[in-house]
Short mmCIF file of C-alpha atoms and ligand atoms in Angstrom, two decimals:
data_model
loop_
_atom_site.label_atom_id
_atom_site.label_comp_id
_atom_site.label_asym_id
_atom_site.label_seq_id
_atom_site.Cartn_x
_atom_site.Cartn_y
_atom_site.Cartn_z
CA UNK E 942 114.21 96.13 72.57
CA UNK E 943 113.65 98.10 75.76
CA UNK E 944 116.54 100.42 76.69
CA UNK E 945 118.13 100.63 80.14
CA UNK E 946 117.17 103.71 82.11
CA UNK E 947 120.55 104.64 83.65
CA UNK E 948 119.18 107.92 84.96
CA UNK E 949 117.17 106.01 87.55
CA UNK E 950 120.31 104.49 89.10
CA UNK E 951 121.90 107.95 89.38
CA UNK E 952 118.72 109.30 90.95
CA UNK E 953 118.55 106.40 93.39
CA UNK E 954 122.05 107.15 94.63
CA UNK E 955 120.75 110.47 95.94
CA UNK E 956 118.44 108.41 98.15
CA UNK E 957 121.34 106.44 99.63
CA UNK E 958 121.85 103.51 97.24
CA UNK E 959 125.37 102.54 96.23
CA UNK E 960 127.30 99.71 94.61
CA UNK E 961 124.14 97.88 93.48
CA UNK E 962 125.45 97.80 89.90
CA UNK E 963 128.05 95.31 91.14
CA UNK E 964 125.27 92.72 91.44
CA UNK E 965 125.78 89.73 89.12
CA UNK E 966 122.35 88.30 89.83
CA UNK E 967 123.46 85.21 91.74
CA UNK E 968 120.38 85.15 93.97
CA UNK E 969 122.18 84.55 97.28
CA UNK E 970 120.47 87.57 98.83
CA UNK E 971 117.02 86.19 98.06
CA UNK E 972 118.00 82.73 99.27
CA UNK E 973 119.18 84.01 102.68
CA UNK E 974 116.35 86.49 103.22
CA UNK E 975 113.99 84.99 105.80
CA UNK E 976 111.12 87.21 104.67
CA UNK E 977 111.32 86.46 100.96
CA UNK E 978 108.66 84.01 99.77
CA UNK E 979 107.81 82.33 96.49
CA UNK E 980 104.99 84.79 95.84
CA UNK E 981 106.91 87.83 97.09
CA UNK E 982 110.51 87.16 96.24
CA UNK E 983 113.12 89.86 97.03
CA UNK E 984 115.59 91.58 97.06
CA UNK E 985 117.16 90.25 93.82
CA UNK E 986 114.19 91.26 91.67
CA UNK E 987 114.31 94.80 93.04
CA UNK E 988 118.04 94.98 92.32
CA UNK E 989 117.40 93.91 88.72
CA UNK E 990 114.64 96.48 88.36
CA UNK E 991 116.96 99.15 89.78
CA UNK E 992 119.88 98.24 87.52
CA UNK E 993 117.57 98.35 84.50
CA UNK E 994 115.82 101.49 85.73
CA UNK E 995 112.32 100.00 85.67
CA UNK E 996 110.68 102.82 87.60
CA UNK E 997 107.10 101.73 86.96
CA UNK E 998 107.78 98.19 88.15
CA UNK E 999 109.25 99.54 91.38
CA UNK E 1000 106.50 102.09 91.87
CA UNK E 1001 103.83 99.41 91.66
CA UNK E 1002 105.74 97.02 93.91
CA UNK E 1003 105.21 96.53 97.63
CA UNK E 1004 108.38 94.47 98.05
CA UNK E 1005 110.65 97.26 99.34
CA UNK E 1006 108.20 97.60 102.26
CA UNK E 1007 108.17 93.89 102.99
CA UNK E 1008 111.88 94.08 103.81
CA UNK E 1009 112.62 94.81 107.48
CA UNK E 1010 116.24 95.77 106.96
CA UNK E 1011 117.88 92.98 108.93
CA UNK E 1012 120.98 93.13 106.72
CA UNK E 1013 121.36 89.37 106.14
CA UNK E 1014 121.37 89.81 102.35
CA UNK E 1015 124.19 92.34 102.54
CA UNK E 1016 126.22 90.10 104.85
CA UNK E 1017 126.13 87.21 102.37
CA UNK E 1018 126.32 89.12 99.07
CA UNK E 1019 129.52 87.94 97.33
CA UNK E 1020 129.74 91.17 95.35
CA UNK E 1021 129.25 93.60 98.26
CA UNK E 1022 126.40 95.10 96.27
CA UNK E 1023 124.66 96.09 99.54
CA UNK E 1024 121.16 94.84 98.68
CA UNK E 1025 119.80 95.86 102.12
CA UNK E 1026 120.86 99.46 101.50
CA UNK E 1027 119.28 99.34 98.07
CA UNK E 1028 115.97 98.22 99.61
CA UNK E 1029 116.23 101.06 102.12
CA UNK E 1030 116.88 103.62 99.38
CA UNK E 1031 113.95 102.24 97.37
CA UNK E 1032 111.72 102.89 100.38
CA UNK E 1033 112.96 106.48 100.46
CA UNK E 1034 112.42 106.80 96.71
CA UNK E 1035 108.92 105.35 96.96
CA UNK E 1036 108.11 107.75 99.79
CA UNK E 1037 109.03 110.60 97.47
CA UNK E 1038 106.79 109.15 94.74
CA UNK E 1039 103.77 108.73 97.01
CA UNK E 1040 104.15 112.28 98.33
CA UNK E 1041 102.00 114.63 96.23
CA UNK E 1042 103.80 117.72 97.56
CA UNK E 1043 107.18 116.42 96.29
CA UNK E 1044 108.76 117.79 99.47
CA UNK E 1045 109.82 114.31 100.66
CA UNK E 1046 112.07 113.86 97.63
CA UNK E 1047 113.52 117.32 98.03
CA UNK E 1048 114.35 116.74 101.69
CA UNK E 1049 115.76 113.24 101.09
CA UNK E 1050 117.99 114.41 98.26
CA UNK E 1051 119.31 117.59 99.78
CA UNK E 1052 120.83 118.00 103.23
CA UNK E 1053 121.06 121.82 102.92
CA UNK E 1054 117.30 121.96 102.17
CA UNK E 1055 116.59 119.77 105.21
CA UNK E 1056 118.74 122.01 107.42
CA UNK E 1057 117.10 125.12 105.99
CA UNK E 1058 113.62 123.71 106.70
CA UNK E 1059 114.67 122.95 110.29
CA UNK E 1060 116.15 126.44 110.78
CA UNK E 1061 113.09 128.20 109.32
CA UNK E 1062 110.65 126.28 111.56
CA UNK E 1063 112.87 126.89 114.61
CA UNK E 1064 113.12 130.62 113.91
CA UNK E 1065 109.35 130.83 113.32
CA UNK E 1066 108.70 129.43 116.79
CA UNK E 1067 111.13 131.91 118.36
CA UNK E 1068 109.60 134.79 116.37
CA UNK E 1069 106.11 133.79 117.54
CA UNK E 1070 107.26 133.66 121.18
CA UNK E 1071 108.90 137.10 120.80
CA UNK E 1072 105.69 138.44 119.24
CA UNK E 1073 103.86 137.23 122.36
CA UNK E 1074 106.48 138.89 124.64
CA UNK E 1075 107.78 135.47 125.68
CA UNK E 1076 104.73 134.97 127.86
CA UNK E 1077 104.95 131.38 129.10
CA UNK E 1078 101.20 130.73 129.47
CA UNK E 1079 100.40 132.08 126.00
CA UNK E 1080 103.23 130.17 124.32
CA UNK E 1081 102.31 126.94 126.12
CA UNK E 1082 98.67 127.32 125.16
CA UNK E 1083 99.70 127.91 121.54
CA UNK E 1084 101.98 124.85 121.72
CA UNK E 1085 99.13 122.63 122.84
CA UNK E 1086 96.77 124.00 120.17
CA UNK E 1087 99.50 123.47 117.57
CA UNK E 1088 99.83 119.80 118.54
CA UNK E 1089 96.14 119.15 117.95
CA UNK E 1090 95.96 121.12 114.69
CA UNK E 1091 99.19 119.66 113.35
CA UNK E 1092 98.06 116.06 113.86
CA UNK E 1093 94.74 116.65 112.13
CA UNK E 1094 96.07 118.72 109.24
CA UNK E 1095 99.14 116.57 108.53
CA UNK E 1096 96.93 113.50 108.34
CA UNK E 1097 94.18 115.12 106.31
CA UNK E 1098 96.32 117.13 103.91
CA UNK E 1099 99.47 115.04 103.49
CA UNK E 1100 99.34 111.49 104.80
CA UNK E 1101 95.87 110.41 103.69
CA UNK E 1102 96.28 111.75 100.11
CA UNK E 1103 99.70 110.06 99.97
CA UNK E 1104 98.23 106.75 101.11
CA UNK E 1105 95.60 107.08 98.40
CA UNK E 1106 98.41 107.60 95.86
CA UNK E 1107 100.17 104.50 97.19
CA UNK E 1108 96.91 102.57 96.80
CA UNK E 1109 96.59 103.88 93.23
CA UNK E 1110 100.15 102.87 92.28
CA UNK E 1111 100.06 99.43 93.87
CA UNK E 1112 96.45 98.25 93.65
CA UNK E 1113 94.29 100.28 91.29
CA UNK E 1114 96.71 101.00 88.46
CA UNK E 1115 97.97 97.38 88.20
CA UNK E 1116 94.26 96.38 88.22
CA UNK E 1117 94.43 94.19 91.30
CA UNK E 1118 91.00 92.72 91.92
CA UNK E 1119 89.99 92.80 95.57
CA UNK E 1120 86.43 92.62 96.87
CA UNK E 1121 85.07 94.91 99.54
CA UNK E 1122 84.92 91.88 101.84
CA UNK E 1123 88.66 91.35 101.34
CA UNK E 1124 89.31 94.99 102.26
CA UNK E 1125 87.26 94.61 105.43
CA UNK E 1126 88.66 91.22 106.40
CA UNK E 1127 92.28 92.29 105.89
CA UNK E 1128 91.83 95.51 107.84
CA UNK E 1129 92.59 93.77 111.11
CA UNK E 1130 95.96 92.78 109.67
CA UNK E 1131 96.72 96.42 109.05
CA UNK E 1132 96.06 97.30 112.69
CA UNK E 1133 98.10 94.36 113.99
CA UNK E 1134 101.08 95.13 111.75
CA UNK E 1135 100.91 98.81 112.53
CA UNK E 1136 101.19 98.26 116.26
CA UNK E 1137 103.34 95.15 116.42
CA UNK E 1138 105.38 94.95 113.17
CA UNK E 1139 105.30 91.24 114.01
CA UNK E 1140 106.56 90.13 110.60
CA UNK E 1141 110.01 91.41 111.53
CA UNK E 1142 110.17 88.63 114.16
CA UNK E 1143 110.83 86.24 111.26
CA UNK E 1144 114.16 87.99 110.64
CA UNK E 1145 117.08 86.10 112.11
CA UNK E 1146 118.17 87.20 115.62
CA UNK E 1147 115.75 90.10 115.54
CA UNK E 1148 113.84 89.57 118.78
CA UNK E 1149 115.55 92.30 120.79
CA UNK E 1150 115.31 94.84 117.97
CA UNK E 1151 111.65 93.96 117.49
CA UNK E 1152 111.05 94.42 121.21
CA UNK E 1153 112.74 97.85 121.17
CA UNK E 1154 110.63 98.94 118.20
CA UNK E 1155 107.48 97.66 119.83
CA UNK E 1156 108.20 99.55 123.06
CA UNK E 1157 109.04 102.65 121.04
CA UNK E 1158 105.78 102.57 119.06
CA UNK E 1159 103.70 102.06 122.19
CA UNK E 1160 105.71 104.71 124.09
CA UNK E 1161 105.38 107.19 121.23
CA UNK E 1162 101.62 106.72 120.90
CA UNK E 1163 101.23 106.91 124.70
CA UNK E 1164 103.22 110.18 124.82
CA UNK E 1165 101.10 111.59 122.01
CA UNK E 1166 97.95 110.66 123.89
CA UNK E 1167 99.27 111.99 127.20
CA UNK E 1168 100.40 115.35 125.85
CA UNK E 1169 97.66 115.99 123.29
CA UNK E 1170 94.53 114.40 124.75
CA UNK E 1171 95.36 114.51 128.46
CA UNK E 1172 97.24 117.83 128.22
CA UNK E 1173 100.12 116.51 130.34
CA UNK E 1174 101.80 119.86 131.00
CA UNK E 1175 98.61 121.27 132.59
CA UNK E 1176 97.18 118.10 134.07
CA UNK E 1177 97.19 117.82 137.87
CA UNK E 1178 96.39 114.11 138.09
CA UNK E 1179 99.26 112.17 139.67
CA UNK E 1180 98.55 109.19 137.42
CA UNK E 1181 98.78 111.29 134.25
CA UNK E 1182 101.93 113.06 135.48
CA UNK E 1183 103.67 109.76 136.24
CA UNK E 1184 102.47 108.21 132.96
CA UNK E 1185 104.01 111.12 131.04
CA UNK E 1186 107.32 110.73 132.90
CA UNK E 1187 107.44 107.01 132.20
CA UNK E 1188 106.63 107.18 128.47
CA UNK E 1189 108.91 110.15 127.77
CA UNK E 1190 111.77 108.38 129.60
CA UNK E 1191 111.13 105.19 127.59
CA UNK E 1192 111.29 107.10 124.31
CA UNK E 1193 114.54 108.76 125.33
CA UNK E 1194 116.22 105.54 126.53
CA UNK E 1195 115.24 103.44 123.49
CA UNK E 1196 116.17 106.09 120.93
CA UNK E 1197 119.51 106.73 122.65
CA UNK E 1198 120.23 103.03 122.15
CA UNK E 1199 119.41 103.46 118.43
CA UNK E 1200 121.71 106.49 118.26
CA UNK E 1201 124.46 104.48 119.97
CA UNK E 1202 124.04 101.66 117.41
CA UNK E 1203 124.33 104.12 114.54
CA UNK E 1204 127.47 105.67 116.03
CA UNK E 1205 129.08 102.27 116.70
CA UNK E 1206 128.02 100.84 113.29
CA UNK E 1207 128.46 97.30 114.53
CA UNK E 1208 125.23 95.96 113.04
CA UNK E 1209 124.66 95.77 109.31
CA UNK E 1210 121.50 97.84 109.56
CA UNK E 1211 123.21 100.73 111.33
CA UNK E 1212 126.36 100.92 109.21
CA UNK E 1213 125.05 103.43 106.71
CA UNK E 1214 122.96 106.29 108.04
CA UNK E 1215 121.46 109.01 105.91
CA UNK E 1216 120.50 112.43 107.30
CA UNK E 1217 116.86 111.29 107.48
CA UNK E 1218 117.85 108.33 109.70
CA UNK E 1219 119.79 110.58 112.06
CA UNK E 1220 117.03 113.16 112.20
CA UNK E 1221 114.45 110.52 113.09
CA UNK E 1222 116.30 109.03 116.06
CA UNK E 1223 117.86 112.26 117.34
CA UNK E 1224 114.61 114.25 117.20
CA UNK E 1225 112.69 111.45 118.87
CA UNK E 1226 115.29 111.29 121.65
CA UNK E 1227 115.18 115.08 122.07
CA UNK E 1228 111.41 115.03 122.16
CA UNK E 1229 111.35 112.46 124.96
CA UNK E 1230 114.09 114.28 126.89
CA UNK E 1231 112.69 117.79 126.49
CA UNK E 1232 109.11 116.71 127.36
CA UNK E 1233 110.41 115.00 130.51
CA UNK E 1234 112.45 118.08 131.45
CA UNK E 1235 109.56 120.52 130.85
CA UNK E 1236 107.23 118.56 133.13
CA UNK E 1237 109.98 118.27 135.75
CA UNK E 1238 110.55 122.04 135.65
CA UNK E 1239 106.78 122.58 136.03
CA UNK E 1240 106.71 120.30 139.08
CA UNK E 1241 109.75 122.05 140.59
CA UNK E 1242 108.22 125.45 139.84
CA UNK E 1243 111.19 126.39 137.67
CA UNK E 1244 109.65 126.75 134.20
CA UNK E 1245 108.54 130.37 134.63
CA UNK E 1246 112.21 131.42 134.91
CA UNK E 1247 113.32 129.01 132.21
CA UNK E 1248 111.08 129.64 129.22
CA UNK E 1249 113.98 128.65 126.96
CA UNK E 1250 113.36 125.02 127.94
CA UNK E 1251 109.75 125.05 126.75
CA UNK E 1252 110.79 126.92 123.60
CA UNK E 1253 113.41 124.27 122.91
CA UNK E 1254 110.79 121.53 123.36
CA UNK E 1255 108.34 123.39 121.12
CA UNK E 1256 110.93 123.84 118.37
CA UNK E 1257 111.68 120.10 118.42
CA UNK E 1258 107.97 119.34 118.38
CA UNK E 1259 107.20 121.69 115.47
CA UNK E 1260 110.11 120.36 113.41
CA UNK E 1261 109.00 116.81 114.15
CA UNK E 1262 105.34 117.45 113.31
CA UNK E 1263 105.88 119.54 110.17
CA UNK E 1264 108.98 117.95 108.65
CA UNK E 1265 109.82 114.49 109.96
CA UNK E 1266 106.28 113.11 110.31
CA UNK E 1267 104.84 114.15 106.93
CA UNK E 1268 108.00 114.01 104.79
CA UNK E 1269 110.68 112.07 106.66
CA UNK E 1270 111.32 108.62 108.00
CA UNK E 1271 108.22 108.56 110.20
CA UNK E 1272 106.13 107.85 107.08
CA UNK E 1273 107.89 104.47 106.67
CA UNK E 1274 105.93 103.24 109.69
CA UNK E 1275 102.67 104.11 107.93
CA UNK E 1276 103.55 102.94 104.42
CA UNK E 1277 104.99 99.66 105.66
CA UNK E 1278 101.80 98.88 107.58
CA UNK E 1279 99.66 99.68 104.54
CA UNK E 1280 102.00 97.68 102.33
CA UNK E 1281 101.26 94.62 104.48
CA UNK E 1282 97.56 95.35 104.05
CA UNK E 1283 97.80 95.80 100.29
CA UNK E 1284 100.04 92.74 99.96
CA UNK E 1285 97.34 90.73 101.66
CA UNK E 1286 94.75 92.09 99.21
CA UNK E 1287 97.01 91.17 96.32
CA UNK E 1288 97.67 87.75 97.77
S1 LIG B 1133 123.72 88.34 96.55
FE1 LIG B 1133 124.64 90.22 95.74
S2 LIG B 1133 125.38 89.67 93.70
FE2 LIG B 1133 123.95 88.06 94.33
S3 LIG B 1133 121.95 88.72 93.47
FE3 LIG B 1133 122.07 89.50 95.56
S4 LIG B 1133 122.92 91.55 95.35
FE4 LIG B 1133 123.33 90.48 93.44
S1 LIG B 1134 117.55 93.38 104.65
FE1 LIG B 1134 116.80 91.43 105.53
S2 LIG B 1134 114.59 91.48 105.10
FE2 LIG B 1134 115.54 93.02 103.78
S3 LIG B 1134 115.92 91.97 101.84
FE3 LIG B 1134 117.79 91.82 103.08
S4 LIG B 1134 117.64 89.87 104.15
FE4 LIG B 1134 115.58 90.38 103.41
#
């Protein structure tokens, strides 16, 4: 008889899970979940797997990514076993398993390590600026070069290998048969889900949240394009300048609303926030705000005397690009989109 792996449950708690052992397997959570289907039924199965410690079953599953964290299951659970939180913690755990560097797991499990990583990157930026005699032009040029290099290297060295690992765990290892035609045909789905996350519209009363997420994704990608490709801080085109102001303001406004929700804790999905959740929304808000302020100071001819503002923006940017994007909550956006793609291949 197979033994129960209790160590897994203890490990999962470090990723934010709690009280899931209270589950008595009634199935209410699965019944109320608007995204659960006959072929892909959750969250009860994932709770069972977690209670029994079936790591391999979870690692090969895409179900944690098919959940959009609406919180309905938790609302109706008679045992207050918090199934929605369990699904969230499974996503964090899976992220740590896909990550070949193992840094995701380390950062998720330890707040002091996360703080230390943030402090080291911040101090490195300040040390570099000091090394360059706090020369604004040099530091800004380095900041722009960093943006381009960071995007390319984080994708090539971290995110792509991690996606290949996810593919291995969920498609190749379980011997899912999918033709090349299926891969090509389903690719459009990947793009659509990545940009729209439209499946979350099936969650009850989720239209406004979906709209906020949609605006945030578009705003984020537009800011990336404006700053990296169009070099916003040096661009003289009025259209580009205004575009940058608009998208950075959108990012700030939407993320501040997310921060407000997490502080108020009125909705099920914002009642329990881990450090990684806070970092994601706060850093995104700071990025929008600081980018807006830097461009404003450039236009008012004030940045030369206020290098600290650009340094602050650069620190936020470096921490975002080197910690939150490759190892933090940003990756959920990528893995969830690929999970939809892989689920389609499996289907
Ligand atoms: S509703 Fe609660 S008790 Fe019932 S199966 Fe789901 S988590 Fe377990
Ligand atoms: S949080 Fe929502 S989508 Fe996720 S399992 Fe619960 S009811 Fe389903």
